[in-house]
mmCIF file with all atom_site columns, C-alpha atoms in Angstrom:
data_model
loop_
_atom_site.group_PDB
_atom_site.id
_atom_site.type_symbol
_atom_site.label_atom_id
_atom_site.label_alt_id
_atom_site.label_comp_id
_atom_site.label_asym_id
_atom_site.label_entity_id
_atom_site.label_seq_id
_atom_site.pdbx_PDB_ins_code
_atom_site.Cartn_x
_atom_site.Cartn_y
_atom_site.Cartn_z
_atom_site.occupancy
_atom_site.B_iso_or_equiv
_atom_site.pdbx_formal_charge
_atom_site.auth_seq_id
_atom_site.auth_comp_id
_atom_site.auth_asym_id
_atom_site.auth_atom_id
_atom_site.pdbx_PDB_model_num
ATOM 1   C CA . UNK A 1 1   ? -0.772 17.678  0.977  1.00 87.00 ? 20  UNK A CA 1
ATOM 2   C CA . UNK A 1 2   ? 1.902  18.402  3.720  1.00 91.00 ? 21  UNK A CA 1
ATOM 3   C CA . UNK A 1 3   ? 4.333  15.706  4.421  1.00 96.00 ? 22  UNK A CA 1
ATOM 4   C CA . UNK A 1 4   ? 6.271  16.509  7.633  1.00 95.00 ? 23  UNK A CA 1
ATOM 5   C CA . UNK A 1 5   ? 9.426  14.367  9.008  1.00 95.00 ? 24  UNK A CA 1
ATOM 6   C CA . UNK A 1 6   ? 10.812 14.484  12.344 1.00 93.00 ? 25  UNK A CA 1
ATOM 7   C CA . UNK A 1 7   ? 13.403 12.940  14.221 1.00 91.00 ? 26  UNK A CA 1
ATOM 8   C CA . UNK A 1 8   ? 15.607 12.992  11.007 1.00 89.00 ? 27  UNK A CA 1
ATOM 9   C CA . UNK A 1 9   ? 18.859 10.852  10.978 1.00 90.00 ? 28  UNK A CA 1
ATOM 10  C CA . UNK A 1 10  ? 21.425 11.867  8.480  1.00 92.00 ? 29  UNK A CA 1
ATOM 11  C CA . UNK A 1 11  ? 23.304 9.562   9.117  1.00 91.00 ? 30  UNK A CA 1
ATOM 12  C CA . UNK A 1 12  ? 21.470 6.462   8.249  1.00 86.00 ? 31  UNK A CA 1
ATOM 13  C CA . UNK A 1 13  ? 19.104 8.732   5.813  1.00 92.00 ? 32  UNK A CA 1
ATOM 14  C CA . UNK A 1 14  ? 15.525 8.157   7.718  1.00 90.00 ? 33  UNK A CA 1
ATOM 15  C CA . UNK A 1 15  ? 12.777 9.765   9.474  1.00 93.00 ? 34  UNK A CA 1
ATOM 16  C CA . UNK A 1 16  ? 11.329 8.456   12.634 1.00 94.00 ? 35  UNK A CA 1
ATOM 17  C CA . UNK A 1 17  ? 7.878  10.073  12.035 1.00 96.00 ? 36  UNK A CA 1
ATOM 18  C CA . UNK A 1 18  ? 6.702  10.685  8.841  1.00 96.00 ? 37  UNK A CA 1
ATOM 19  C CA . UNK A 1 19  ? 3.211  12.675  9.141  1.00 96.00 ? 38  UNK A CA 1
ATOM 20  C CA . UNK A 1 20  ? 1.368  12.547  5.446  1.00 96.00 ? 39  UNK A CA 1
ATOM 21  C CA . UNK A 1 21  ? -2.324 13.946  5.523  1.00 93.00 ? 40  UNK A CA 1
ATOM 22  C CA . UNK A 1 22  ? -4.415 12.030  8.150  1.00 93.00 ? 41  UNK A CA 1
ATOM 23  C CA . UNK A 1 23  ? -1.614 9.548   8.369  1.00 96.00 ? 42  UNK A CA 1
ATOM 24  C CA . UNK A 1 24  ? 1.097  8.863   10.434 1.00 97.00 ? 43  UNK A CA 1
ATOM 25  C CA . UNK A 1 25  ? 4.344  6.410   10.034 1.00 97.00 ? 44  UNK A CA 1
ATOM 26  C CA . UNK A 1 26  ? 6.662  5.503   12.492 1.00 98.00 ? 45  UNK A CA 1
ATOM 27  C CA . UNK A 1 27  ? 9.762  3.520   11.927 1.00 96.00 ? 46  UNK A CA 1
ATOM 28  C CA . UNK A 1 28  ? 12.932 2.203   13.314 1.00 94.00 ? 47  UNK A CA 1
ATOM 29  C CA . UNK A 1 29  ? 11.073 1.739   16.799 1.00 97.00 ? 48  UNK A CA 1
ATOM 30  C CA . UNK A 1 30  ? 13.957 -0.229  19.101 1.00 97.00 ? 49  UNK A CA 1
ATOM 31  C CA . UNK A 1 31  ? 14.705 0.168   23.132 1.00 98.00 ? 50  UNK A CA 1
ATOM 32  C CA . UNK A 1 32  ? 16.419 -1.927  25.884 1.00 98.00 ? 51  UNK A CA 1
ATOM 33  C CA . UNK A 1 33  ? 19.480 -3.479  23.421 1.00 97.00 ? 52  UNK A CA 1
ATOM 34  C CA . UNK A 1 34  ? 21.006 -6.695  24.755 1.00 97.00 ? 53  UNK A CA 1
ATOM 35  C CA . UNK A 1 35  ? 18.375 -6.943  27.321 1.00 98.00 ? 54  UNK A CA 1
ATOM 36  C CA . UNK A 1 36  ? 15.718 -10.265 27.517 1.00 97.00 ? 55  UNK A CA 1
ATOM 37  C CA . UNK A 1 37  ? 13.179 -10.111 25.100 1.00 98.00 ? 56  UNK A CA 1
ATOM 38  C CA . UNK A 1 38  ? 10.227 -8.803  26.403 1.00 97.00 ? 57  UNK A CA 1
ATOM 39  C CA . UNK A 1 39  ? 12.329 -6.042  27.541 1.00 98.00 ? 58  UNK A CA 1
ATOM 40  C CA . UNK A 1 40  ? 13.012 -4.937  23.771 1.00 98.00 ? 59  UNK A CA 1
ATOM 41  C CA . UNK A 1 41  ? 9.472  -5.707  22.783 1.00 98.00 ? 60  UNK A CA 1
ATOM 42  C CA . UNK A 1 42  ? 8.232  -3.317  25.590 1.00 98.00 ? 61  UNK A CA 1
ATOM 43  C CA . UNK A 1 43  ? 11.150 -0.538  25.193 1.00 98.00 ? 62  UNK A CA 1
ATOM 44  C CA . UNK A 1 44  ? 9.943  -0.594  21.469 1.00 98.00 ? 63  UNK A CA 1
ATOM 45  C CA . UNK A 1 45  ? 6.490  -0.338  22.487 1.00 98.00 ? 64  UNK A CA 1
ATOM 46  C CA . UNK A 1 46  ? 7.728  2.570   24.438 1.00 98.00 ? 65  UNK A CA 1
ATOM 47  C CA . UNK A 1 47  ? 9.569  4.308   21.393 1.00 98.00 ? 66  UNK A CA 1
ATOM 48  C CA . UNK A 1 48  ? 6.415  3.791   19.544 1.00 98.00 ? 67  UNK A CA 1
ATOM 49  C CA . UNK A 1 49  ? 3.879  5.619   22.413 1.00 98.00 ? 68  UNK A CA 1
ATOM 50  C CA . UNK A 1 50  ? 6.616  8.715   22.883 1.00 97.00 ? 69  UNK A CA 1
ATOM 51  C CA . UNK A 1 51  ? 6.401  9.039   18.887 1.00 97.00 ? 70  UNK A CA 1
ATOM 52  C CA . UNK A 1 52  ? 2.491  8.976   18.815 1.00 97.00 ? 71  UNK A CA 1
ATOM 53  C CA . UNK A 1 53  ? 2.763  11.139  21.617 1.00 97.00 ? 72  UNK A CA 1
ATOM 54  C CA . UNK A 1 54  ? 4.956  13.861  19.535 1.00 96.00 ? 73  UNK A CA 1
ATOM 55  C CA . UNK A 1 55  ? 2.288  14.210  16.803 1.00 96.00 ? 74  UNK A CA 1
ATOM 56  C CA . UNK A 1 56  ? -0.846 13.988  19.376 1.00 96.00 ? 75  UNK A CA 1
ATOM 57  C CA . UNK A 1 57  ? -1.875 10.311  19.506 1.00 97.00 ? 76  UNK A CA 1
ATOM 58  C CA . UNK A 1 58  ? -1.805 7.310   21.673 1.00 97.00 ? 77  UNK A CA 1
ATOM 59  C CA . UNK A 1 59  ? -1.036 3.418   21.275 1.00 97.00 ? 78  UNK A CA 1
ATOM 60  C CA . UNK A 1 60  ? -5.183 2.820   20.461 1.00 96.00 ? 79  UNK A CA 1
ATOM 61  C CA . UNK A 1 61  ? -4.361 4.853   17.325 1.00 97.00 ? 80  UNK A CA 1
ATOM 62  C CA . UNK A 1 62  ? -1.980 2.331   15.618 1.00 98.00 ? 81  UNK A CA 1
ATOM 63  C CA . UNK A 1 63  ? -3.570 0.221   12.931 1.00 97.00 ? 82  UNK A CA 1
ATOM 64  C CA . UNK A 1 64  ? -0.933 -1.768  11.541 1.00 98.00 ? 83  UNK A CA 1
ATOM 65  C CA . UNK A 1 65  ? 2.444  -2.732  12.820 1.00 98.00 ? 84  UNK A CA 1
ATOM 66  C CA . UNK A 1 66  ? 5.528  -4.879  11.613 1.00 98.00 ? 85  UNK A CA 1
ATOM 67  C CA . UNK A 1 67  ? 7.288  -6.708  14.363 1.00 98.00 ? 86  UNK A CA 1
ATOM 68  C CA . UNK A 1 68  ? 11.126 -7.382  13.237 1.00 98.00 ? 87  UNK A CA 1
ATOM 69  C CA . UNK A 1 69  ? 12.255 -10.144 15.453 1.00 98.00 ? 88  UNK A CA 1
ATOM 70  C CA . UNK A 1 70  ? 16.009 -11.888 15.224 1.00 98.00 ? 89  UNK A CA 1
ATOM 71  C CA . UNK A 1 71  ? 14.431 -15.053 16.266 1.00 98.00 ? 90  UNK A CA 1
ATOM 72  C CA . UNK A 1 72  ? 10.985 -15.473 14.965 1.00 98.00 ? 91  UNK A CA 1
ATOM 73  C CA . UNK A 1 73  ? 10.952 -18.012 17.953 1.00 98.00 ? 92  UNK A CA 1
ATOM 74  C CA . UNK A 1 74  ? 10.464 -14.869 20.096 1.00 98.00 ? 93  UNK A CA 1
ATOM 75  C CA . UNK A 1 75  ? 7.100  -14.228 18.691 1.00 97.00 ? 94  UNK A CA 1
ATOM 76  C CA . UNK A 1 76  ? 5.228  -15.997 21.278 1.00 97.00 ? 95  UNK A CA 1
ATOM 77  C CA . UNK A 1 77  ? 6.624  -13.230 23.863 1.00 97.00 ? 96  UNK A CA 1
ATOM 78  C CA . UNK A 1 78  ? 4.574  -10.760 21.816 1.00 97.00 ? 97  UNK A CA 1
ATOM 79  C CA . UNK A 1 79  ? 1.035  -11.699 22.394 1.00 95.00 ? 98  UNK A CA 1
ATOM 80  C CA . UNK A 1 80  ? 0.904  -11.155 26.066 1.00 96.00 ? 99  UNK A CA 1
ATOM 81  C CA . UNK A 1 81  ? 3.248  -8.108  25.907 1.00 96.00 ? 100 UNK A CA 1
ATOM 82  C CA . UNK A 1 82  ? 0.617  -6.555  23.344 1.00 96.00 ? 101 UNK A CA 1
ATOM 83  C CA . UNK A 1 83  ? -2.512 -7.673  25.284 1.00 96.00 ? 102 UNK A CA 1
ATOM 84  C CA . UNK A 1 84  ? -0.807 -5.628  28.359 1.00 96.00 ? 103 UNK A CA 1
ATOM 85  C CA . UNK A 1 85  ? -0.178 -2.355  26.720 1.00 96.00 ? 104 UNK A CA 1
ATOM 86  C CA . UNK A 1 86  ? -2.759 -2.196  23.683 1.00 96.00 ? 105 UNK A CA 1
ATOM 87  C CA . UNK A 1 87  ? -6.007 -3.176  26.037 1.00 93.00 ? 106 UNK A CA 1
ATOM 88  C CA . UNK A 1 88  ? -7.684 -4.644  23.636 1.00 93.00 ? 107 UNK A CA 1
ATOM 89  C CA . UNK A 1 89  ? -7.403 -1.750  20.296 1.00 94.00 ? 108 UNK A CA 1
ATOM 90  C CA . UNK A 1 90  ? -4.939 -4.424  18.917 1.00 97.00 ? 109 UNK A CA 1
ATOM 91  C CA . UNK A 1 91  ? -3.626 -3.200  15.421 1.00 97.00 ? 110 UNK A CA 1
ATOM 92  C CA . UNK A 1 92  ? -2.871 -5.474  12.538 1.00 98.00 ? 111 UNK A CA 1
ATOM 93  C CA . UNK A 1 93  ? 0.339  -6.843  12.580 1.00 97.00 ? 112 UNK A CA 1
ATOM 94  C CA . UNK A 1 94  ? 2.557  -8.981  11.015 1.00 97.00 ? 113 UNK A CA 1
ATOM 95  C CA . UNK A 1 95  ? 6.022  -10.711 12.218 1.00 97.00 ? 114 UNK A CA 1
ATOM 96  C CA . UNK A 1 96  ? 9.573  -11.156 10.772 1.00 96.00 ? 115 UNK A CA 1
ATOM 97  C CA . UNK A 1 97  ? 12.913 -12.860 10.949 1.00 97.00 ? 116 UNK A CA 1
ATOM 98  C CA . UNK A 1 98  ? 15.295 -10.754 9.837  1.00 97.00 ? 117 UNK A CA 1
ATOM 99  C CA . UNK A 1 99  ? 19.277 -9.941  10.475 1.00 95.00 ? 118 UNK A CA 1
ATOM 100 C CA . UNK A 1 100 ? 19.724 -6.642  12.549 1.00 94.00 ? 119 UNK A CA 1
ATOM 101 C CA . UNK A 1 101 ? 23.026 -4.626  11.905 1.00 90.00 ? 120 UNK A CA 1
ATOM 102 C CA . UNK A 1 102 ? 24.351 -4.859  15.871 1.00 92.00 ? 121 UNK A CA 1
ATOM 103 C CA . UNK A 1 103 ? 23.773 -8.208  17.523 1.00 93.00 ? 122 UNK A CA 1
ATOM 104 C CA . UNK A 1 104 ? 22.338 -7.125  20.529 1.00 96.00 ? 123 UNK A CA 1
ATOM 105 C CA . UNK A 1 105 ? 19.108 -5.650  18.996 1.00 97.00 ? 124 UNK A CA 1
ATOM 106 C CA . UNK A 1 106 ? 16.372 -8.523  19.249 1.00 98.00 ? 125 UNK A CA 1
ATOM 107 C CA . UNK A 1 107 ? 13.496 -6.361  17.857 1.00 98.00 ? 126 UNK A CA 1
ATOM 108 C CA . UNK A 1 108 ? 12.141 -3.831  15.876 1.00 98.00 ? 127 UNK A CA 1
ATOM 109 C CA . UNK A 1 109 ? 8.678  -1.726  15.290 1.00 98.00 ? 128 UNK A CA 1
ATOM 110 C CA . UNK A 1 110 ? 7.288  -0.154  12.194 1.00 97.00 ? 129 UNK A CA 1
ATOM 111 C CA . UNK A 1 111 ? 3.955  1.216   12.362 1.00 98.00 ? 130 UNK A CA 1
#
């Protein structure tokens, strides 16, 4: 099997898009630092649909994502924010407090 990786950092050692068989991983998905909320959560949502995009899929093809929030308080922004952009082909998802390494970044998408 062919494992492909794009949008390589050296720097912090990662791929963006890792493409493995008939699957397809997507990390480090973050937009809109030190702006409201929602505004990350949908500027991550937007990282994650360009990604897709690069290797030929859409948003309805995501099957299981892990939300990194600062606050896990912040979760109940999600919900609504998802309903709006997934139209109803919600993925699986689960949600986590956790320390990001610059303070403005709120949260974070792995899928």
């Amino acid at each position: 099997m062919e494992i492909k990786r794009t949008e390589l950092s050296e720097e912090w050692a990662h791929a963006g898009v890792v493409e493995a068989g008939d699957y397809v991983f997507i990390s480090y998905c973050m937009k809109n630092e030190g702006q409201p909320i929602e505004s990350q959560i949908n500027g991550a949502i937007d990282v994650l649909s360009e990604r897709l995009e690069s290797v030929g899929l859409t948003l309805s093809s995501v099957v299981k994502m892990d939300c990194l929030f600062r606050d896990i308080a912040d979760l109940a922004y999600l919900g609504d924010v998802i309903k709006s952009r997934f139209h109803s082909a919600y993925p699986a998802r689960k949600a986590f407090e956790t320390k990001f390494i610059r303070e403005g970044i709120r949260f974070q998408i792995d899928a």
